[in-house]
XYZ file of C-alpha atoms in Angstrom:
411
model
C 0.003 0.002 0.004
C 1.665 3.167 -1.188
C 1.194 6.155 1.082
C 1.624 9.769 0.018
C 1.098 12.972 1.834
C -0.078 16.066 0.740
C 0.359 18.473 -1.772
C 1.321 20.620 -3.496
C 2.373 23.652 -6.274
C 5.010 25.333 -8.636
C 6.965 28.662 -8.860
C 9.733 30.946 -10.265
C 10.748 33.301 -13.165
C 13.258 35.868 -14.468
C 13.363 39.563 -15.456
C 14.828 42.511 -13.531
C 13.196 43.120 -10.146
C 13.533 46.894 -10.263
C 9.896 47.557 -11.243
C 8.381 45.135 -8.737
C 6.565 46.806 -5.874
C 8.083 45.763 -2.556
C 11.376 44.619 -4.064
C 13.192 46.146 -1.090
C 11.037 44.512 1.574
C 12.734 42.371 4.189
C 13.472 38.740 3.303
C 11.686 35.888 5.023
C 12.890 35.472 8.593
C 13.016 31.874 9.819
C 14.770 31.917 13.159
C 16.901 34.832 12.009
C 17.797 33.313 8.622
C 16.521 33.172 5.054
C 13.644 30.786 4.245
C 15.908 29.444 1.481
C 18.893 29.071 3.802
C 19.410 25.345 3.259
C 19.245 25.750 -0.526
C 22.050 28.293 -0.422
C 24.042 26.023 1.916
C 23.729 23.247 -0.677
C 24.844 25.560 -3.477
C 27.812 27.032 -1.644
C 29.124 23.842 -0.006
C 28.416 20.860 -2.243
C 27.684 22.917 -5.372
C 24.462 21.096 -6.121
C 20.752 21.846 -5.835
C 17.817 19.539 -6.439
C 14.530 21.388 -7.079
C 11.140 19.684 -7.019
C 8.475 21.626 -8.902
C 4.846 20.894 -8.160
C 1.916 22.812 -9.544
C -0.949 23.031 -11.979
C -1.607 24.546 -15.411
C -0.066 27.932 -14.580
C 3.132 26.087 -13.666
C 2.977 24.059 -16.857
C 2.623 27.129 -19.060
C 5.129 29.776 -20.027
C 5.678 31.583 -23.294
C 8.899 31.461 -25.263
C 10.654 34.805 -25.812
C 13.778 34.693 -27.981
C 13.831 30.935 -27.442
C 13.755 31.320 -23.663
C 10.983 29.854 -21.499
C 9.159 32.260 -19.208
C 7.800 29.482 -17.042
C 8.476 30.805 -13.553
C 10.111 27.639 -12.189
C 12.418 27.632 -15.218
C 13.342 31.253 -14.530
C 14.112 30.315 -10.914
C 16.326 27.441 -12.029
C 18.103 29.787 -14.470
C 18.643 32.297 -11.665
C 20.371 29.658 -9.528
C 22.514 28.539 -12.464
C 23.548 32.112 -13.274
C 24.331 32.939 -9.622
C 26.185 29.637 -9.057
C 27.644 28.625 -12.442
C 29.698 25.764 -11.002
C 26.685 24.157 -9.312
C 24.713 21.215 -10.662
C 21.062 22.412 -10.563
C 18.607 19.586 -11.209
C 14.823 19.973 -11.587
C 12.194 17.272 -11.015
C 8.807 18.287 -12.396
C 5.559 17.076 -10.867
C 3.198 19.298 -12.872
C -0.393 18.270 -13.478
C -2.985 20.135 -15.546
C -5.740 20.612 -12.982
C -6.747 22.967 -10.188
C -6.406 22.051 -6.556
C -4.043 20.939 -3.820
C -5.868 17.613 -3.661
C -4.759 16.934 -7.231
C -1.110 17.689 -6.683
C -0.769 14.937 -4.116
C -0.890 12.533 -7.054
C 2.713 13.553 -7.780
C 3.805 14.392 -4.216
C 5.311 11.049 -3.287
C 7.247 10.215 -6.441
C 8.132 13.769 -7.526
C 8.858 15.343 -4.125
C 9.488 12.851 -1.328
C 11.252 10.302 -3.511
C 13.802 12.760 -4.930
C 14.587 14.322 -1.540
C 14.883 17.874 -2.912
C 16.753 20.765 -1.370
C 13.991 23.111 -2.548
C 10.321 22.671 -3.423
C 8.871 25.304 -5.756
C 5.096 25.244 -5.563
C 2.168 26.983 -7.207
C -0.706 27.013 -4.785
C -4.045 26.867 -6.559
C -5.415 29.948 -4.833
C -8.177 29.970 -7.455
C -9.974 27.334 -5.424
C -10.428 29.813 -2.616
C -11.704 32.428 -5.055
C -14.834 30.319 -5.494
C -16.166 31.233 -2.051
C -16.434 29.190 1.105
C -16.729 25.882 -0.752
C -13.453 26.544 -2.534
C -11.724 27.599 0.677
C -12.944 24.417 2.334
C -10.772 22.585 -0.219
C -7.813 24.952 -0.443
C -7.099 25.566 3.212
C -6.936 22.065 4.767
C -5.287 20.656 1.628
C -2.664 23.392 1.373
C -1.672 23.250 5.022
C -1.847 19.469 4.911
C 0.739 19.018 2.204
C 3.130 21.606 3.679
C 2.900 19.790 7.023
C 3.725 16.523 5.302
C 6.723 18.152 3.631
C 7.981 19.480 6.972
C 7.256 16.139 8.641
C 9.158 14.004 6.124
C 11.787 16.422 4.770
C 12.506 18.971 7.512
C 15.659 20.175 5.699
C 13.872 21.021 2.437
C 13.158 24.676 1.726
C 9.889 25.739 0.108
C 9.074 28.641 -2.209
C 5.382 29.388 -2.809
C 3.981 31.379 -5.722
C 0.359 32.547 -5.999
C -1.436 33.028 -9.295
C -4.227 35.544 -9.927
C -7.819 34.476 -10.540
C -10.307 36.895 -12.070
C -12.737 37.045 -9.138
C -9.877 38.031 -6.827
C -9.957 41.451 -8.440
C -13.102 42.283 -6.431
C -11.006 42.022 -3.259
C -8.133 43.991 -4.734
C -10.461 46.796 -5.843
C -11.807 46.968 -2.281
C -8.269 47.167 -0.876
C -8.408 43.655 0.616
C -6.090 40.710 0.318
C -8.141 37.847 -1.202
C -9.023 35.453 1.657
C -7.443 32.435 -0.034
C -4.192 34.339 -0.558
C -4.224 35.618 3.023
C -4.501 32.034 4.287
C -1.732 30.801 2.002
C 0.486 33.658 3.162
C -0.217 32.525 6.720
C 0.812 28.963 5.765
C 4.071 30.314 4.359
C 4.783 32.279 7.528
C 3.855 29.466 9.928
C 5.919 26.817 8.108
C 8.931 28.934 7.139
C 8.323 29.135 3.382
C 9.481 31.890 1.073
C 6.558 33.571 -0.686
C 6.427 35.135 -4.145
C 3.003 36.767 -4.389
C 2.830 37.238 -8.144
C -0.940 37.696 -8.159
C -0.635 40.866 -6.033
C 1.811 42.480 -8.464
C -0.353 41.700 -11.517
C -3.432 43.037 -9.707
C -1.529 46.207 -8.765
C -0.659 46.894 -12.398
C -4.222 46.291 -13.568
C -5.587 48.643 -10.922
C -3.031 51.216 -12.050
C -4.679 51.231 -15.477
C -3.213 48.346 -17.500
C -5.834 46.188 -19.273
C -6.626 42.728 -17.908
C -5.718 41.005 -21.175
C -2.219 42.443 -21.118
C -1.318 40.087 -18.275
C -4.007 37.400 -18.415
C -5.038 35.177 -21.334
C -8.218 34.011 -19.585
C -9.641 33.939 -16.044
C -6.512 32.366 -14.505
C -3.706 31.748 -17.013
C -1.110 34.478 -17.551
C -0.273 35.933 -20.955
C 3.414 36.243 -21.938
C 3.515 39.606 -20.133
C 1.843 37.993 -17.130
C 4.444 35.246 -17.008
C 7.101 37.939 -17.207
C 5.634 39.528 -14.073
C 5.742 36.141 -12.319
C 9.404 36.032 -13.265
C 10.089 39.493 -11.890
C 8.416 38.697 -8.572
C 10.170 35.368 -8.156
C 13.529 36.845 -9.114
C 13.065 39.659 -6.603
C 12.237 37.064 -3.946
C 15.369 35.029 -4.701
C 17.532 38.157 -4.631
C 16.188 39.161 -1.227
C 16.674 35.711 0.238
C 20.229 35.546 -1.137
C 21.154 38.922 0.367
C 19.911 37.672 3.734
C 22.014 34.497 3.494
C 25.108 36.278 2.175
C 25.084 38.604 5.210
C 25.512 35.659 7.602
C 28.935 34.856 9.073
C 30.517 31.644 7.800
C 29.885 29.720 11.006
C 26.114 30.154 10.626
C 25.998 28.807 7.071
C 25.015 25.291 8.104
C 21.889 23.229 7.480
C 18.981 23.934 9.824
C 15.845 21.879 10.331
C 12.557 23.623 9.598
C 10.281 23.333 12.601
C 6.949 21.523 12.423
C 4.467 23.765 14.285
C 2.507 22.052 17.051
C -0.579 24.188 16.425
C -2.285 24.148 13.030
C -4.032 26.939 11.164
C -7.090 24.828 10.365
C -8.699 22.353 12.720
C -7.837 19.295 10.634
C -5.210 19.641 7.886
C -5.645 16.878 5.377
C -3.377 13.872 5.400
C -3.068 12.315 1.988
C -3.035 8.583 1.347
C -2.457 7.124 -2.094
C -2.908 3.501 -2.993
C -1.250 1.569 -5.768
C -3.355 -0.037 -8.554
C -5.156 -3.245 -7.591
C -2.688 -5.491 -9.376
C -0.122 -4.267 -6.843
C -2.332 -4.064 -3.752
C -4.906 -6.774 -3.239
C -6.142 -5.146 -0.032
C -8.151 -2.677 -2.121
C -10.844 -5.315 -2.320
C -11.868 -4.377 1.218
C -14.113 -1.543 -0.023
C -17.848 -2.142 -0.172
C -20.623 -0.206 -1.835
C -23.564 0.644 0.400
C -26.907 0.083 -1.277
C -29.089 3.139 -1.661
C -31.020 3.114 -4.922
C -28.735 4.409 -7.675
C -26.558 6.198 -5.143
C -23.701 4.474 -3.418
C -21.059 5.500 -0.917
C -17.773 3.753 -0.223
C -17.659 2.183 3.208
C -14.861 0.310 4.942
C -15.142 -3.396 4.450
C -13.717 -6.115 6.623
C -10.828 -6.758 4.250
C -7.311 -5.429 4.093
C -8.465 -1.819 4.142
C -9.620 -2.207 7.708
C -7.887 0.301 9.985
C -7.091 2.625 7.100
C -10.586 3.839 6.359
C -13.481 4.522 8.628
C -17.000 5.865 8.267
C -15.743 9.401 8.749
C -13.090 9.402 6.026
C -12.569 12.617 4.076
C -13.275 13.505 0.474
C -12.478 10.898 -2.130
C -10.647 11.660 -5.349
C -10.731 8.920 -7.964
C -8.240 8.707 -10.820
C -8.676 7.111 -14.198
C -6.848 7.327 -17.488
C -8.148 7.809 -21.022
C -6.438 5.348 -23.322
C -8.155 5.243 -25.726
C -11.520 5.553 -23.933
C -12.493 5.999 -20.312
C -11.151 3.158 -18.257
C -13.600 2.051 -15.564
C -12.799 3.413 -12.154
C -14.732 0.752 -10.252
C -15.163 -2.946 -10.822
C -17.888 -4.743 -8.913
C -18.411 -8.369 -7.946
C -21.628 -9.734 -6.394
C -21.783 -13.050 -4.536
C -18.266 -14.027 -5.568
C -19.059 -13.669 -9.246
C -16.813 -12.183 -11.939
C -15.568 -8.600 -11.686
C -17.679 -6.277 -13.839
C -16.682 -2.780 -14.908
C -19.079 -0.139 -13.601
C -18.900 3.193 -15.451
C -19.570 6.173 -13.200
C -22.145 8.861 -13.755
C -20.694 11.520 -11.496
C -20.956 15.257 -11.006
C -19.901 17.212 -12.933
C -20.831 14.987 -15.855
C -18.215 14.802 -18.576
C -20.508 14.864 -21.598
C -20.632 17.557 -24.242
C -24.375 18.097 -23.787
C -24.427 18.424 -20.020
C -21.192 20.275 -19.440
C -19.295 21.565 -22.499
C -16.477 23.087 -20.436
C -15.666 19.907 -18.575
C -16.177 17.838 -21.719
C -13.471 19.884 -23.430
C -11.274 19.576 -20.370
C -11.657 15.814 -20.569
C -10.558 15.838 -24.206
C -7.517 17.900 -23.208
C -6.632 15.404 -20.479
C -7.129 12.525 -22.915
C -4.757 14.080 -25.451
C -1.974 14.165 -22.885
C -2.750 10.832 -21.224
C -3.212 12.543 -17.876
C -5.433 11.410 -15.008
C -8.745 13.160 -14.389
C -10.362 13.700 -11.012
C -13.771 13.055 -9.519
C -14.455 15.369 -6.594
C -17.249 13.446 -4.938
C -17.602 11.232 -1.900
C -20.976 10.017 -3.139
C -21.382 8.832 -6.727
C -23.921 7.222 -9.003
C -23.429 4.029 -10.954
C -24.831 4.406 -14.438
C -25.344 0.669 -14.981
C -28.266 0.412 -12.554
C -28.763 -0.572 -8.954
C -25.972 -2.464 -7.301
C -26.623 -5.849 -5.789
C -26.717 -5.929 -2.019
C -23.289 -6.618 -0.553
C -21.442 -5.941 -3.802
C -17.690 -5.607 -3.341
C -15.809 -2.960 -5.314
C -12.169 -2.798 -6.225
C -10.329 0.175 -7.702
C -9.314 -0.061 -11.353
C -6.918 2.872 -11.224
C -5.078 5.127 -8.835
C -7.121 6.111 -5.834
C -6.502 9.009 -3.497
C -8.108 9.542 -0.128
C -7.684 12.613 2.022
C -8.303 11.951 5.695
C -8.418 14.672 8.358
C -6.244 12.899 10.898
C -3.578 13.902 13.364
C 0.158 14.008 12.775
C 1.282 10.381 12.740
C 4.300 8.537 11.424
C 3.304 6.502 8.372
C 5.570 3.712 7.072
């Protein structure tokens, strides 16, 4: 049973920081040192830096200007290479084209924990929080949850967070407020000793100063080439500040420090993320049972190998399936010991062109790239009719469960 924690996001770019508001602000202060202290120790002592990038579609994008990528994590990597030309700077990308911290956990174990990075560059999907209380209910426990897991498992790893602008956040900016989702993510950065590059604030400032929206944004959330350039300016300014803080330290203080794991949490129950392997690698997945309830079912803990991992109060469920060439069944069901039968899901939102054109197109995009798609529902409907009483389900693809549990060591 493969276990992964938390989540995750992307960050970094280039361009001169001189026009960025706040470029002269104080660097992050983590016990009197830069939030990127350990990264600079790695670069100046062993001349190597491993960066894990985790994020969504904003992280994946980035225009080419004169053959140079403006993707902000690429700009950050280029900054490190230019500042430390003798260093070996390696980047592991865990980018996935979807919105939400609960999605990024899909790559958290193999793209972050497994490579043991010196630095994690993350794009928090603050757009979730821009969708009101329901969005914040996803963003806040998931965001804090994955940063806690990072601190728990890799206390020496630094973390740099970048926030992207979403169109509805402009209402807060016009009213002189920090968008609530961004305010919470800034609090996460402060509580867990992360460096923060708040690119969304700089883009919003320029739009409020009179620049048109479409100069910096290509749609409601994705930057235009000029928008990516602003991300680069903000990230570069952040790196410059953190470097000045480190460079001012005496030599005897340039040693690796552990990042503390706060005892108190910002939300009542930060999510812990658990990921299971496919069924051909983990037979204990057959412990799930479907509760009968007309055409509606809910996953309950069975008496099989899943016992002790799930309970009746488990958190939201995210199912993964791949398109190759069609939709591969997420669930397979067996009644009374009979053969396993694929059960296609009729879930919300529906991925049909008639019912939901936007999500239908998104599905086609995912299919083209062979990427997993998510189902954000604890309850689901089975399109093939009522399930037999006592039917046992097994997972036909990756399966992610987020459980609001305490801080525990997980093998």
